[in-house]
PDB file of C-alpha atoms and ligand atoms in Angstrom:
ATOM      1  CA  MET A  19      95.572  67.147-121.331  1.00  0.00           C
ATOM      2  CA  THR A  20      93.678  70.457-121.160  1.00  0.00           C
ATOM      3  CA  PHE A  21      89.915  70.138-120.867  1.00  0.00           C
ATOM      4  CA  THR A  22      89.125  72.012-124.097  1.00  0.00           C
ATOM      5  CA  GLU A  23      87.184  71.839-127.349  1.00  0.00           C
ATOM      6  CA  HIS A  24      84.273  69.903-125.784  1.00  0.00           C
ATOM      7  CA  THR A  25      80.613  70.742-126.079  1.00  0.00           C
ATOM      8  CA  ILE A  26      79.329  70.669-122.549  1.00  0.00           C
ATOM      9  CA  LEU A  27      75.799  70.689-121.137  1.00  0.00           C
ATOM     10  CA  ILE A  28      75.545  71.676-117.522  1.00  0.00           C
ATOM     11  CA  THR A  29      72.171  71.161-115.646  1.00  0.00           C
ATOM     12  CA  GLY A  30      71.768  73.796-112.848  1.00  0.00           C
ATOM     13  CA  GLY A  31      74.137  76.083-114.796  1.00  0.00           C
ATOM     14  CA  THR A  32      72.684  79.362-113.578  1.00  0.00           C
ATOM     15  CA  SER A  33      74.050  79.256-110.048  1.00  0.00           C
ATOM     16  CA  GLY A  34      76.827  78.076-107.715  1.00  0.00           C
ATOM     17  CA  ILE A  35      78.881  75.098-108.874  1.00  0.00           C
ATOM     18  CA  GLY A  36      77.254  74.695-112.225  1.00  0.00           C
ATOM     19  CA  LEU A  37      77.755  78.361-113.119  1.00  0.00           C
ATOM     20  CA  GLY A  38      81.289  78.388-111.836  1.00  0.00           C
ATOM     21  CA  PHE A  39      82.185  75.470-113.993  1.00  0.00           C
ATOM     22  CA  ALA A  40      80.224  76.982-117.003  1.00  0.00           C
ATOM     23  CA  LYS A  41      82.436  80.077-116.814  1.00  0.00           C
ATOM     24  CA  ARG A  42      85.644  78.110-116.414  1.00  0.00           C
ATOM     25  CA  PHE A  43      84.879  75.651-119.188  1.00  0.00           C
ATOM     26  CA  ALA A  44      84.098  78.509-121.521  1.00  0.00           C
ATOM     27  CA  GLU A  45      87.313  80.284-120.651  1.00  0.00           C
ATOM     28  CA  LEU A  46      89.135  77.023-121.562  1.00  0.00           C
ATOM     29  CA  GLY A  47      87.713  77.047-125.037  1.00  0.00           C
ATOM     30  CA  ASN A  48      84.693  74.792-124.685  1.00  0.00           C
ATOM     31  CA  LYS A  49      81.173  75.392-125.878  1.00  0.00           C
ATOM     32  CA  VAL A  50      78.834  75.601-122.807  1.00  0.00           C
ATOM     33  CA  ILE A  51      75.079  75.032-122.758  1.00  0.00           C
ATOM     34  CA  ILE A  52      73.420  75.644-119.386  1.00  0.00           C
ATOM     35  CA  THR A  53      69.909  74.742-118.128  1.00  0.00           C
ATOM     36  CA  ALA A  54      67.729  75.594-115.153  1.00  0.00           C
ATOM     37  CA  ARG A  55      64.107  76.096-114.424  1.00  0.00           C
ATOM     38  CA  ASN A  56      63.921  79.878-113.714  1.00  0.00           C
ATOM     39  CA  GLN A  57      63.716  81.581-117.080  1.00  0.00           C
ATOM     40  CA  VAL A  58      64.445  85.042-115.741  1.00  0.00           C
ATOM     41  CA  ARG A  59      67.588  83.948-114.006  1.00  0.00           C
ATOM     42  CA  LEU A  60      68.622  81.949-117.124  1.00  0.00           C
ATOM     43  CA  ASP A  61      68.125  85.014-119.291  1.00  0.00           C
ATOM     44  CA  THR A  62      70.249  87.189-116.885  1.00  0.00           C
ATOM     45  CA  VAL A  63      73.064  84.622-116.910  1.00  0.00           C
ATOM     46  CA  LEU A  64      73.014  84.397-120.707  1.00  0.00           C
ATOM     47  CA  ALA A  65      73.028  88.160-121.092  1.00  0.00           C
ATOM     48  CA  GLU A  66      76.088  88.294-118.803  1.00  0.00           C
ATOM     49  CA  ASN A  67      77.787  85.389-120.612  1.00  0.00           C
ATOM     50  CA  PRO A  68      76.957  85.864-124.343  1.00  0.00           C
ATOM     51  CA  ASP A  69      79.225  82.897-125.340  1.00  0.00           C
ATOM     52  CA  PHE A  70      76.866  80.414-123.527  1.00  0.00           C
ATOM     53  CA  ALA A  71      73.823  78.832-124.911  1.00  0.00           C
ATOM     54  CA  GLY A  72      70.898  78.044-122.660  1.00  0.00           C
ATOM     55  CA  PHE A  73      67.622  76.134-122.451  1.00  0.00           C
ATOM     56  CA  THR A  74      64.930  76.320-119.740  1.00  0.00           C
ATOM     57  CA  SER A  75      64.477  72.750-118.373  1.00  0.00           C
ATOM     58  CA  ASP A  76      63.297  70.954-115.254  1.00  0.00           C
ATOM     59  CA  ILE A  77      65.138  67.710-114.595  1.00  0.00           C
ATOM     60  CA  ASP A  78      62.124  66.524-112.504  1.00  0.00           C
ATOM     61  CA  ASP A  79      59.910  66.673-115.532  1.00  0.00           C
ATOM     62  CA  LYS A  80      60.133  63.804-118.130  1.00  0.00           C
ATOM     63  CA  ASN A  81      58.721  65.919-120.969  1.00  0.00           C
ATOM     64  CA  SER A  82      61.096  68.758-120.168  1.00  0.00           C
ATOM     65  CA  VAL A  83      64.164  66.420-120.350  1.00  0.00           C
ATOM     66  CA  LEU A  84      62.888  65.074-123.691  1.00  0.00           C
ATOM     67  CA  GLU A  85      62.638  68.717-124.908  1.00  0.00           C
ATOM     68  CA  LEU A  86      66.134  69.347-123.820  1.00  0.00           C
ATOM     69  CA  VAL A  87      67.371  66.198-125.658  1.00  0.00           C
ATOM     70  CA  ASN A  88      65.643  67.396-128.888  1.00  0.00           C
ATOM     71  CA  PHE A  89      67.089  70.857-128.555  1.00  0.00           C
ATOM     72  CA  ILE A  90      70.620  69.474-128.117  1.00  0.00           C
ATOM     73  CA  LYS A  91      70.278  66.938-130.863  1.00  0.00           C
ATOM     74  CA  THR A  92      69.153  69.766-133.235  1.00  0.00           C
ATOM     75  CA  ASN A  93      71.455  72.467-132.252  1.00  0.00           C
ATOM     76  CA  PHE A  94      74.583  70.709-130.693  1.00  0.00           C
ATOM     77  CA  PRO A  95      74.756  67.144-132.130  1.00  0.00           C
ATOM     78  CA  GLU A  96      78.436  67.149-131.241  1.00  0.00           C
ATOM     79  CA  LEU A  97      77.685  67.267-127.513  1.00  0.00           C
ATOM     80  CA  ASP A  98      80.249  65.110-125.617  1.00  0.00           C
ATOM     81  CA  VAL A  99      79.956  66.135-121.927  1.00  0.00           C
ATOM     82  CA  VAL A 100      76.938  66.248-119.597  1.00  0.00           C
ATOM     83  CA  MET A 101      77.543  67.734-116.178  1.00  0.00           C
ATOM     84  CA  ASN A 102      74.668  66.907-113.798  1.00  0.00           C
ATOM     85  CA  SER A 103      74.942  69.695-111.315  1.00  0.00           C
ATOM     86  CA  ALA A 104      71.220  70.637-110.718  1.00  0.00           C
ATOM     87  CA  GLY A 105      70.336  69.728-107.189  1.00  0.00           C
ATOM     88  CA  ILE A 106      68.610  70.842-103.940  1.00  0.00           C
ATOM     89  CA  MET A 107      69.321  70.282-100.279  1.00  0.00           C
ATOM     90  CA  ARG A 108      66.966  70.307 -97.314  1.00  0.00           C
ATOM     91  CA  ALA A 109      67.597  70.131 -93.662  1.00  0.00           C
ATOM     92  CA  LEU A 110      64.614  68.009 -92.411  1.00  0.00           C
ATOM     93  CA  ASN A 111      63.375  67.020 -88.969  1.00  0.00           C
ATOM     94  CA  LEU A 112      61.919  63.534 -89.720  1.00  0.00           C
ATOM     95  CA  PHE A 113      59.610  63.792 -86.693  1.00  0.00           C
ATOM     96  CA  GLU A 114      57.818  66.673 -88.250  1.00  0.00           C
ATOM     97  CA  HIS A 115      56.769  64.637 -91.354  1.00  0.00           C
ATOM     98  CA  SER A 116      54.435  61.967 -90.091  1.00  0.00           C
ATOM     99  CA  ASP A 117      51.116  63.174 -91.563  1.00  0.00           C
ATOM    100  CA  GLY A 118      51.431  60.899 -94.621  1.00  0.00           C
ATOM    101  CA  ASN A 119      52.294  63.830 -96.936  1.00  0.00           C
ATOM    102  CA  LEU A 120      55.672  62.771 -98.255  1.00  0.00           C
ATOM    103  CA  SER A 121      56.159  65.668-100.807  1.00  0.00           C
ATOM    104  CA  ALA A 122      58.741  67.426 -98.765  1.00  0.00           C
ATOM    105  CA  LEU A 123      60.638  64.315 -98.029  1.00  0.00           C
ATOM    106  CA  THR A 124      60.672  63.020-101.671  1.00  0.00           C
ATOM    107  CA  GLU A 125      61.522  66.394-103.338  1.00  0.00           C
ATOM    108  CA  GLU A 126      65.237  65.788-103.171  1.00  0.00           C
ATOM    109  CA  ILE A 127      64.798  62.113-104.384  1.00  0.00           C
ATOM    110  CA  HIS A 128      63.072  63.528-107.517  1.00  0.00           C
ATOM    111  CA  THR A 129      65.699  66.175-108.253  1.00  0.00           C
ATOM    112  CA  ASN A 130      68.952  64.834-107.077  1.00  0.00           C
ATOM    113  CA  LEU A 131      68.492  61.182-107.763  1.00  0.00           C
ATOM    114  CA  LEU A 132      65.800  60.616-110.363  1.00  0.00           C
ATOM    115  CA  GLY A 133      66.640  63.838-112.183  1.00  0.00           C
ATOM    116  CA  THR A 134      70.221  62.993-112.478  1.00  0.00           C
ATOM    117  CA  ILE A 135      69.443  59.495-113.671  1.00  0.00           C
ATOM    118  CA  ALA A 136      66.732  60.782-116.168  1.00  0.00           C
ATOM    119  CA  VAL A 137      69.167  63.327-117.762  1.00  0.00           C
ATOM    120  CA  THR A 138      72.030  60.804-117.946  1.00  0.00           C
ATOM    121  CA  GLN A 139      69.902  58.047-119.456  1.00  0.00           C
ATOM    122  CA  ALA A 140      68.397  60.469-122.027  1.00  0.00           C
ATOM    123  CA  PHE A 141      71.892  61.453-123.222  1.00  0.00           C
ATOM    124  CA  LEU A 142      73.684  58.057-123.043  1.00  0.00           C
ATOM    125  CA  PRO A 143      73.216  57.227-126.823  1.00  0.00           C
ATOM    126  CA  LEU A 144      74.533  60.554-127.973  1.00  0.00           C
ATOM    127  CA  LEU A 145      77.384  60.543-125.443  1.00  0.00           C
ATOM    128  CA  ALA A 146      78.462  57.077-126.282  1.00  0.00           C
ATOM    129  CA  ASP A 147      78.449  57.923-130.049  1.00  0.00           C
ATOM    130  CA  ASN A 148      80.463  61.013-129.349  1.00  0.00           C
ATOM    131  CA  HIS A 149      83.035  59.256-127.019  1.00  0.00           C
ATOM    132  CA  GLY A 150      81.682  61.336-124.326  1.00  0.00           C
ATOM    133  CA  THR A 151      81.891  62.100-120.590  1.00  0.00           C
ATOM    134  CA  VAL A 152      79.197  62.171-117.798  1.00  0.00           C
ATOM    135  CA  ILE A 153      80.200  64.322-114.715  1.00  0.00           C
ATOM    136  CA  ASN A 154      77.857  63.598-111.838  1.00  0.00           C
ATOM    137  CA  VAL A 155      78.016  66.018-108.890  1.00  0.00           C
ATOM    138  CA  SER A 156      77.496  63.905-105.707  1.00  0.00           C
ATOM    139  CA  SER A 157      78.562  65.236-102.326  1.00  0.00           C
ATOM    140  CA  GLY A 158      80.894  64.491 -99.423  1.00  0.00           C
ATOM    141  CA  LEU A 159      77.703  63.674 -97.671  1.00  0.00           C
ATOM    142  CA  SER A 160      77.293  60.689 -99.908  1.00  0.00           C
ATOM    143  CA  ASN A 161      79.779  58.897 -97.626  1.00  0.00           C
ATOM    144  CA  LEU A 162      77.947  58.980 -94.350  1.00  0.00           C
ATOM    145  CA  ALA A 163      74.666  60.381 -92.799  1.00  0.00           C
ATOM    146  CA  ASP A 164      75.016  63.739 -91.287  1.00  0.00           C
ATOM    147  CA  GLY A 165      71.739  63.468 -89.476  1.00  0.00           C
ATOM    148  CA  ALA A 166      70.412  66.944 -90.501  1.00  0.00           C
ATOM    149  CA  HIS A 167      69.947  66.053 -94.291  1.00  0.00           C
ATOM    150  CA  PRO A 168      68.529  62.551 -94.128  1.00  0.00           C
ATOM    151  CA  ILE A 169      67.111  62.429 -97.707  1.00  0.00           C
ATOM    152  CA  TYR A 170      69.908  64.498 -99.300  1.00  0.00           C
ATOM    153  CA  ASN A 171      72.414  61.958 -97.889  1.00  0.00           C
ATOM    154  CA  LEU A 172      70.659  59.042 -99.546  1.00  0.00           C
ATOM    155  CA  THR A 173      70.108  60.837-102.843  1.00  0.00           C
ATOM    156  CA  LYS A 174      73.895  61.585-103.040  1.00  0.00           C
ATOM    157  CA  ALA A 175      74.818  58.019-102.028  1.00  0.00           C
ATOM    158  CA  GLY A 176      72.412  56.925-104.845  1.00  0.00           C
ATOM    159  CA  VAL A 177      74.207  59.277-107.340  1.00  0.00           C
ATOM    160  CA  HIS A 178      77.527  57.644-106.296  1.00  0.00           C
ATOM    161  CA  PHE A 179      76.378  54.051-106.780  1.00  0.00           C
ATOM    162  CA  TYR A 180      74.581  54.882-110.017  1.00  0.00           C
ATOM    163  CA  SER A 181      77.741  56.510-111.267  1.00  0.00           C
ATOM    164  CA  ASP A 182      79.878  53.493-110.317  1.00  0.00           C
ATOM    165  CA  ALA A 183      77.413  51.043-111.907  1.00  0.00           C
ATOM    166  CA  LEU A 184      77.301  53.055-115.149  1.00  0.00           C
ATOM    167  CA  ARG A 185      81.079  53.290-115.367  1.00  0.00           C
ATOM    168  CA  GLU A 186      81.364  49.479-114.905  1.00  0.00           C
ATOM    169  CA  GLN A 187      78.733  48.890-117.466  1.00  0.00           C
ATOM    170  CA  ALA A 188      80.379  51.202-120.035  1.00  0.00           C
ATOM    171  CA  LYS A 189      83.577  49.161-119.567  1.00  0.00           C
ATOM    172  CA  TYR A 190      81.811  45.791-119.648  1.00  0.00           C
ATOM    173  CA  PHE A 191      79.693  46.576-122.711  1.00  0.00           C
ATOM    174  CA  GLY A 192      82.546  48.287-124.562  1.00  0.00           C
ATOM    175  CA  LYS A 193      80.946  51.755-124.752  1.00  0.00           C
ATOM    176  CA  ASN A 194      83.027  54.827-125.253  1.00  0.00           C
ATOM    177  CA  LEU A 195      81.793  56.664-122.246  1.00  0.00           C
ATOM    178  CA  ARG A 196      83.708  58.127-119.289  1.00  0.00           C
ATOM    179  CA  VAL A 197      81.903  58.539-116.046  1.00  0.00           C
ATOM    180  CA  VAL A 198      83.236  60.877-113.417  1.00  0.00           C
ATOM    181  CA  GLU A 199      81.888  61.565-110.000  1.00  0.00           C
ATOM    182  CA  LEU A 200      82.752  64.942-108.603  1.00  0.00           C
ATOM    183  CA  VAL A 201      82.503  64.932-104.827  1.00  0.00           C
ATOM    184  CA  PRO A 202      82.495  68.477-103.266  1.00  0.00           C
ATOM    185  CA  PRO A 203      82.434  69.370 -99.670  1.00  0.00           C
ATOM    186  CA  LEU A 204      80.529  72.453 -98.471  1.00  0.00           C
ATOM    187  CA  VAL A 205      81.340  75.065-101.105  1.00  0.00           C
ATOM    188  CA  ALA A 206      81.098  78.811-100.801  1.00  0.00           C
ATOM    189  CA  GLU A 207      79.417  81.087-103.348  1.00  0.00           C
ATOM    190  CA  THR A 208      76.524  78.850-103.989  1.00  0.00           C
ATOM    191  CA  ASN A 209      72.758  79.122-103.219  1.00  0.00           C
ATOM    192  CA  LEU A 210      72.239  75.639-102.152  1.00  0.00           C
ATOM    193  CA  GLU A 211      71.239  76.514 -98.656  1.00  0.00           C
ATOM    194  CA  GLU A 212      72.163  79.206 -96.106  1.00  0.00           C
ATOM    195  CA  HIS A 213      74.747  77.041 -94.295  1.00  0.00           C
ATOM    196  CA  ALA A 214      76.411  75.949 -97.515  1.00  0.00           C
ATOM    197  CA  SER A 215      76.624  79.363 -99.041  1.00  0.00           C
ATOM    198  CA  THR A 216      78.368  82.614 -99.251  1.00  0.00           C
ATOM    199  CA  ASP A 217      80.747  83.837 -96.617  1.00  0.00           C
ATOM    200  CA  ASN A 218      81.389  80.908 -94.331  1.00  0.00           C
ATOM    201  CA  PRO A 219      85.272  80.761 -94.288  1.00  0.00           C
ATOM    202  CA  THR A 220      85.279  76.995 -93.678  1.00  0.00           C
ATOM    203  CA  ASN A 221      83.533  76.226 -96.850  1.00  0.00           C
ATOM    204  CA  MET A 222      85.772  75.407 -99.865  1.00  0.00           C
ATOM    205  CA  LYS A 223      86.220  78.335-102.385  1.00  0.00           C
ATOM    206  CA  LEU A 224      84.416  77.647-105.628  1.00  0.00           C
ATOM    207  CA  SER A 225      87.542  78.445-107.649  1.00  0.00           C
ATOM    208  CA  ASP A 226      89.519  75.891-105.528  1.00  0.00           C
ATOM    209  CA  LEU A 227      86.879  73.241-106.239  1.00  0.00           C
ATOM    210  CA  ILE A 228      87.039  73.946-109.964  1.00  0.00           C
ATOM    211  CA  ASN A 229      90.855  73.858-109.940  1.00  0.00           C
ATOM    212  CA  GLU A 230      90.883  70.581-108.128  1.00  0.00           C
ATOM    213  CA  ALA A 231      88.280  69.179-110.464  1.00  0.00           C
ATOM    214  CA  LEU A 232      90.059  70.220-113.558  1.00  0.00           C
ATOM    215  CA  VAL A 233      93.233  68.384-112.420  1.00  0.00           C
ATOM    216  CA  GLY A 234      91.113  65.301-111.970  1.00  0.00           C
ATOM    217  CA  LEU A 235      89.382  65.702-115.370  1.00  0.00           C
ATOM    218  CA  GLU A 236      92.628  66.269-117.142  1.00  0.00           C
ATOM    219  CA  ASN A 237      94.180  63.269-115.487  1.00  0.00           C
ATOM    220  CA  ASP A 238      91.456  60.659-116.186  1.00  0.00           C
ATOM    221  CA  ALA A 239      90.253  60.537-112.610  1.00  0.00           C
ATOM    222  CA  GLU A 240      86.929  58.562-112.087  1.00  0.00           C
ATOM    223  CA  ARG A 241      86.181  60.004-108.700  1.00  0.00           C
ATOM    224  CA  ILE A 242      87.355  63.456-107.606  1.00  0.00           C
ATOM    225  CA  ASP A 243      87.037  64.005-103.855  1.00  0.00           C
ATOM    226  CA  ALA A 244      87.668  67.679-103.419  1.00  0.00           C
ATOM    227  CA  GLY A 245      88.970  69.350-100.295  1.00  0.00           C
ATOM    228  CA  PHE A 246      87.329  68.143 -97.080  1.00  0.00           C
ATOM    229  CA  ALA A 247      85.388  65.531 -99.106  1.00  0.00           C
ATOM    230  CA  LYS A 248      88.562  63.442 -98.907  1.00  0.00           C
ATOM    231  CA  ILE A 249      88.279  63.303 -95.159  1.00  0.00           C
ATOM    232  CA  LEU A 250      84.576  62.506 -95.350  1.00  0.00           C
ATOM    233  CA  HIS A 251      85.397  59.699 -97.746  1.00  0.00           C
ATOM    234  CA  GLN A 252      87.791  58.181 -95.178  1.00  0.00           C
ATOM    235  CA  MET A 253      85.214  58.806 -92.373  1.00  0.00           C
ATOM    236  CA  GLY A 254      82.754  56.819 -94.289  1.00  0.00           C
ATOM    237  CA  LYS A 255      85.173  53.886 -94.764  1.00  0.00           C
ATOM    238  CA  SER A 256      86.626  53.430 -91.294  1.00  0.00           C
ATOM    239  CA  ASN A 257      84.771  53.767 -87.918  1.00  0.00           C
ATOM    240  CA  SER A 258      81.763  54.911 -89.970  1.00  0.00           C
ATOM    241  CA  GLU A 259      79.215  54.318 -87.083  1.00  0.00           C
ATOM    242  CA  GLU A 260      81.280  56.406 -84.685  1.00  0.00           C
ATOM    243  CA  ASN A 261      81.943  59.077 -87.227  1.00  0.00           C
ATOM    244  CA  THR A 262      78.193  59.175 -88.212  1.00  0.00           C
ATOM    245  CA  SER A 263      77.396  59.795 -84.554  1.00  0.00           C
ATOM    246  CA  LYS A 264      79.972  62.554 -84.188  1.00  0.00           C
ATOM    247  CA  LEU A 265      79.117  64.352 -87.417  1.00  0.00           C
ATOM    248  CA  SER A 266      75.402  64.108 -86.805  1.00  0.00           C
ATOM    249  CA  ALA A 267      75.618  65.431 -83.282  1.00  0.00           C
ATOM    250  CA  GLN A 268      77.494  68.470 -84.687  1.00  0.00           C
ATOM    251  CA  MET A 269      75.243  68.967 -87.707  1.00  0.00           C
ATOM    252  CA  LEU A 270      71.969  68.497 -85.807  1.00  0.00           C
ATOM    253  CA  GLY A 271      73.192  70.942 -83.229  1.00  0.00           C
ATOM    254  CA  ASN A 272      73.893  73.504 -86.027  1.00  0.00           C
ATOM    255  CA  TYR A 273      70.701  73.051 -87.979  1.00  0.00           C
ATOM    256  CA  PHE A 274      68.297  72.362 -85.128  1.00  0.00           C
ATOM    257  CA  PRO A 275      69.689  74.157 -82.047  1.00  0.00           C
ATOM    258  CA  LYS A 276      68.041  73.366 -78.730  1.00  0.00           C
ATOM    259  CA  GLU A 277      67.026  75.835 -76.112  1.00  0.00           C
ATOM    260  CA  LYS A 278      69.209  76.008 -73.000  1.00  0.00           C
ATOM    261  CA  GLY A 279      68.293  73.074 -70.742  1.00  0.00           C
ATOM    262  CA  GLU A 280      66.195  71.368 -73.519  1.00  0.00           C
ATOM    263  CA  ARG A 281      66.773  67.577 -73.680  1.00  0.00           C
TER     264      ARG A 281
HETATM  265  N1  NAP B   9      77.111  74.011-102.484  1.00  0.00           N
HETATM  266  C1  NAP B   9      77.648  72.927-101.783  1.00  0.00           C
HETATM  267  O1  NAP B   9      78.228  73.080-100.587  1.00  0.00           O
HETATM  268  C2  NAP B   9      77.567  71.586-102.305  1.00  0.00           C
HETATM  269  C3  NAP B   9      78.372  70.588-101.798  1.00  0.00           C
HETATM  270  C4  NAP B   9      78.321  69.271-102.216  1.00  0.00           C
HETATM  271  C5  NAP B   9      77.500  69.015-103.414  1.00  0.00           C
HETATM  272  N2  NAP B   9      76.848  70.010-103.982  1.00  0.00           N
HETATM  273  C6  NAP B   9      75.999  69.667-105.134  1.00  0.00           C
HETATM  274  O2  NAP B   9      76.309  70.551-106.314  1.00  0.00           O
HETATM  275  C7  NAP B   9      75.273  70.692-107.104  1.00  0.00           C
HETATM  276  C8  NAP B   9      75.084  72.199-107.375  1.00  0.00           C
HETATM  277  O3  NAP B   9      74.684  72.833-106.149  1.00  0.00           O
HETATM  278  P1  NAP B   9      74.981  74.386-105.935  1.00  0.00           P
HETATM  279  O4  NAP B   9      75.703  74.488-104.648  1.00  0.00           O
HETATM  280  O5  NAP B   9      75.634  74.939-107.083  1.00  0.00           O
HETATM  281  O6  NAP B   9      73.543  74.859-105.743  1.00  0.00           O
HETATM  282  P2  NAP B   9      72.759  76.150-106.274  1.00  0.00           P
HETATM  283  O7  NAP B   9      73.748  77.305-106.196  1.00  0.00           O
HETATM  284  O8  NAP B   9      71.528  76.287-105.521  1.00  0.00           O
HETATM  285  O9  NAP B   9      72.389  75.848-107.773  1.00  0.00           O
HETATM  286  C9  NAP B   9      71.547  74.838-108.117  1.00  0.00           C
HETATM  287  C10 NAP B   9      71.190  74.923-109.552  1.00  0.00           C
HETATM  288  O10 NAP B   9      70.306  73.812-110.022  1.00  0.00           O
HETATM  289  C11 NAP B   9      69.172  74.372-110.571  1.00  0.00           C
HETATM  290  N3  NAP B   9      68.013  73.400-110.290  1.00  0.00           N
HETATM  291  C12 NAP B   9      67.475  73.105-109.188  1.00  0.00           C
HETATM  292  N4  NAP B   9      66.441  72.264-109.264  1.00  0.00           N
HETATM  293  C13 NAP B   9      66.435  71.954-110.633  1.00  0.00           C
HETATM  294  C14 NAP B   9      65.484  71.156-111.388  1.00  0.00           C
HETATM  295  N5  NAP B   9      64.611  70.499-110.899  1.00  0.00           N
HETATM  296  N6  NAP B   9      65.804  71.217-112.787  1.00  0.00           N
HETATM  297  C15 NAP B   9      66.814  71.902-113.329  1.00  0.00           C
HETATM  298  N7  NAP B   9      67.575  72.736-112.656  1.00  0.00           N
HETATM  299  C16 NAP B   9      67.390  72.726-111.358  1.00  0.00           C
HETATM  300  C17 NAP B   9      68.954  75.781-110.025  1.00  0.00           C
HETATM  301  O11 NAP B   9      68.185  76.605-110.851  1.00  0.00           O
HETATM  302  P3  NAP B   9      66.626  76.726-110.793  1.00  0.00           P
HETATM  303  O12 NAP B   9      66.250  76.745-109.428  1.00  0.00           O
HETATM  304  O13 NAP B   9      66.287  77.874-111.662  1.00  0.00           O
HETATM  305  O14 NAP B   9      65.999  75.485-111.546  1.00  0.00           O
HETATM  306  C18 NAP B   9      70.377  76.261-110.012  1.00  0.00           C
HETATM  307  O15 NAP B   9      70.915  76.641-111.292  1.00  0.00           O
HETATM  308  C19 NAP B   9      74.020  70.014-106.350  1.00  0.00           C
HETATM  309  O16 NAP B   9      73.846  68.749-106.980  1.00  0.00           O
HETATM  310  C20 NAP B   9      74.481  69.910-104.905  1.00  0.00           C
HETATM  311  O17 NAP B   9      73.894  68.856-104.315  1.00  0.00           O
HETATM  312  C21 NAP B   9      76.838  71.204-103.455  1.00  0.00           C
END
């Protein structure tokens, strides 16, 4: 069934994957509300897409999430889809973070994991009342450590397990809630980080990701492994130790290249 006539909240809707989905969902006849922190960028996106609604909101901030819930309950009580796309990604050398200051190491935990959980939990009652859907954007890197993004990997694995548990609880407690995990590989046309972005021809095209996701959404999929994420899923299931070593050697070399002769 065509994914249409929904009212959809997309966190992180001003850029990359969130913005791509916002545009496609709107084209398909859905009402779309986007959020992000940067007010100027939000205003620009809203001016370019006058059919969108928008609200400035930081998923890391409890009060900001509460304000968002109030805004939605007042203006869009029919909301039936929340897409948690807001996220950040950091390549980190763990050996450079031993001074007791954990803020750089915990940043992704706050946004990707705790933020996703905070937004989902805040909208659960409304979504269940409206027979709704949560779409959590995890990552192919939730399947195995890539070495270069040690905290990102664990936040996305956390999003995966949280999504699975929420889905099972919804079934067990008889709630009208669908839980979908969207698992993208590296995607072009996003601002997540330099390596993940723009022109790299090996990255999945954003339009291809959206097309694949829509097929899954329209066919009741619970988990949508898009493009190379299917391979990463398999790599995490069989020979995972060996695959982790191989992938990490490649990724660490890309992100932290050594000088010639350096050991
Ligand atoms: N790009 C990839 O290759 C790739 C692959 C797999 C998974 N993913 C996942 O896909 C999701 C979207 O990534 P993307 O590639 O579209 O990145 P992006 O282009 O950088 O967009 C990220 C969006 O999230 C918003 N955001 C960041 N922190 C936020 C916060 N604390 N509160 C509210 N909004 C926040 C940003 O706006 P503000 O900065 O204004 O808040 C922006 O709108 C992420 O969860 C990412 O982990 C991406």
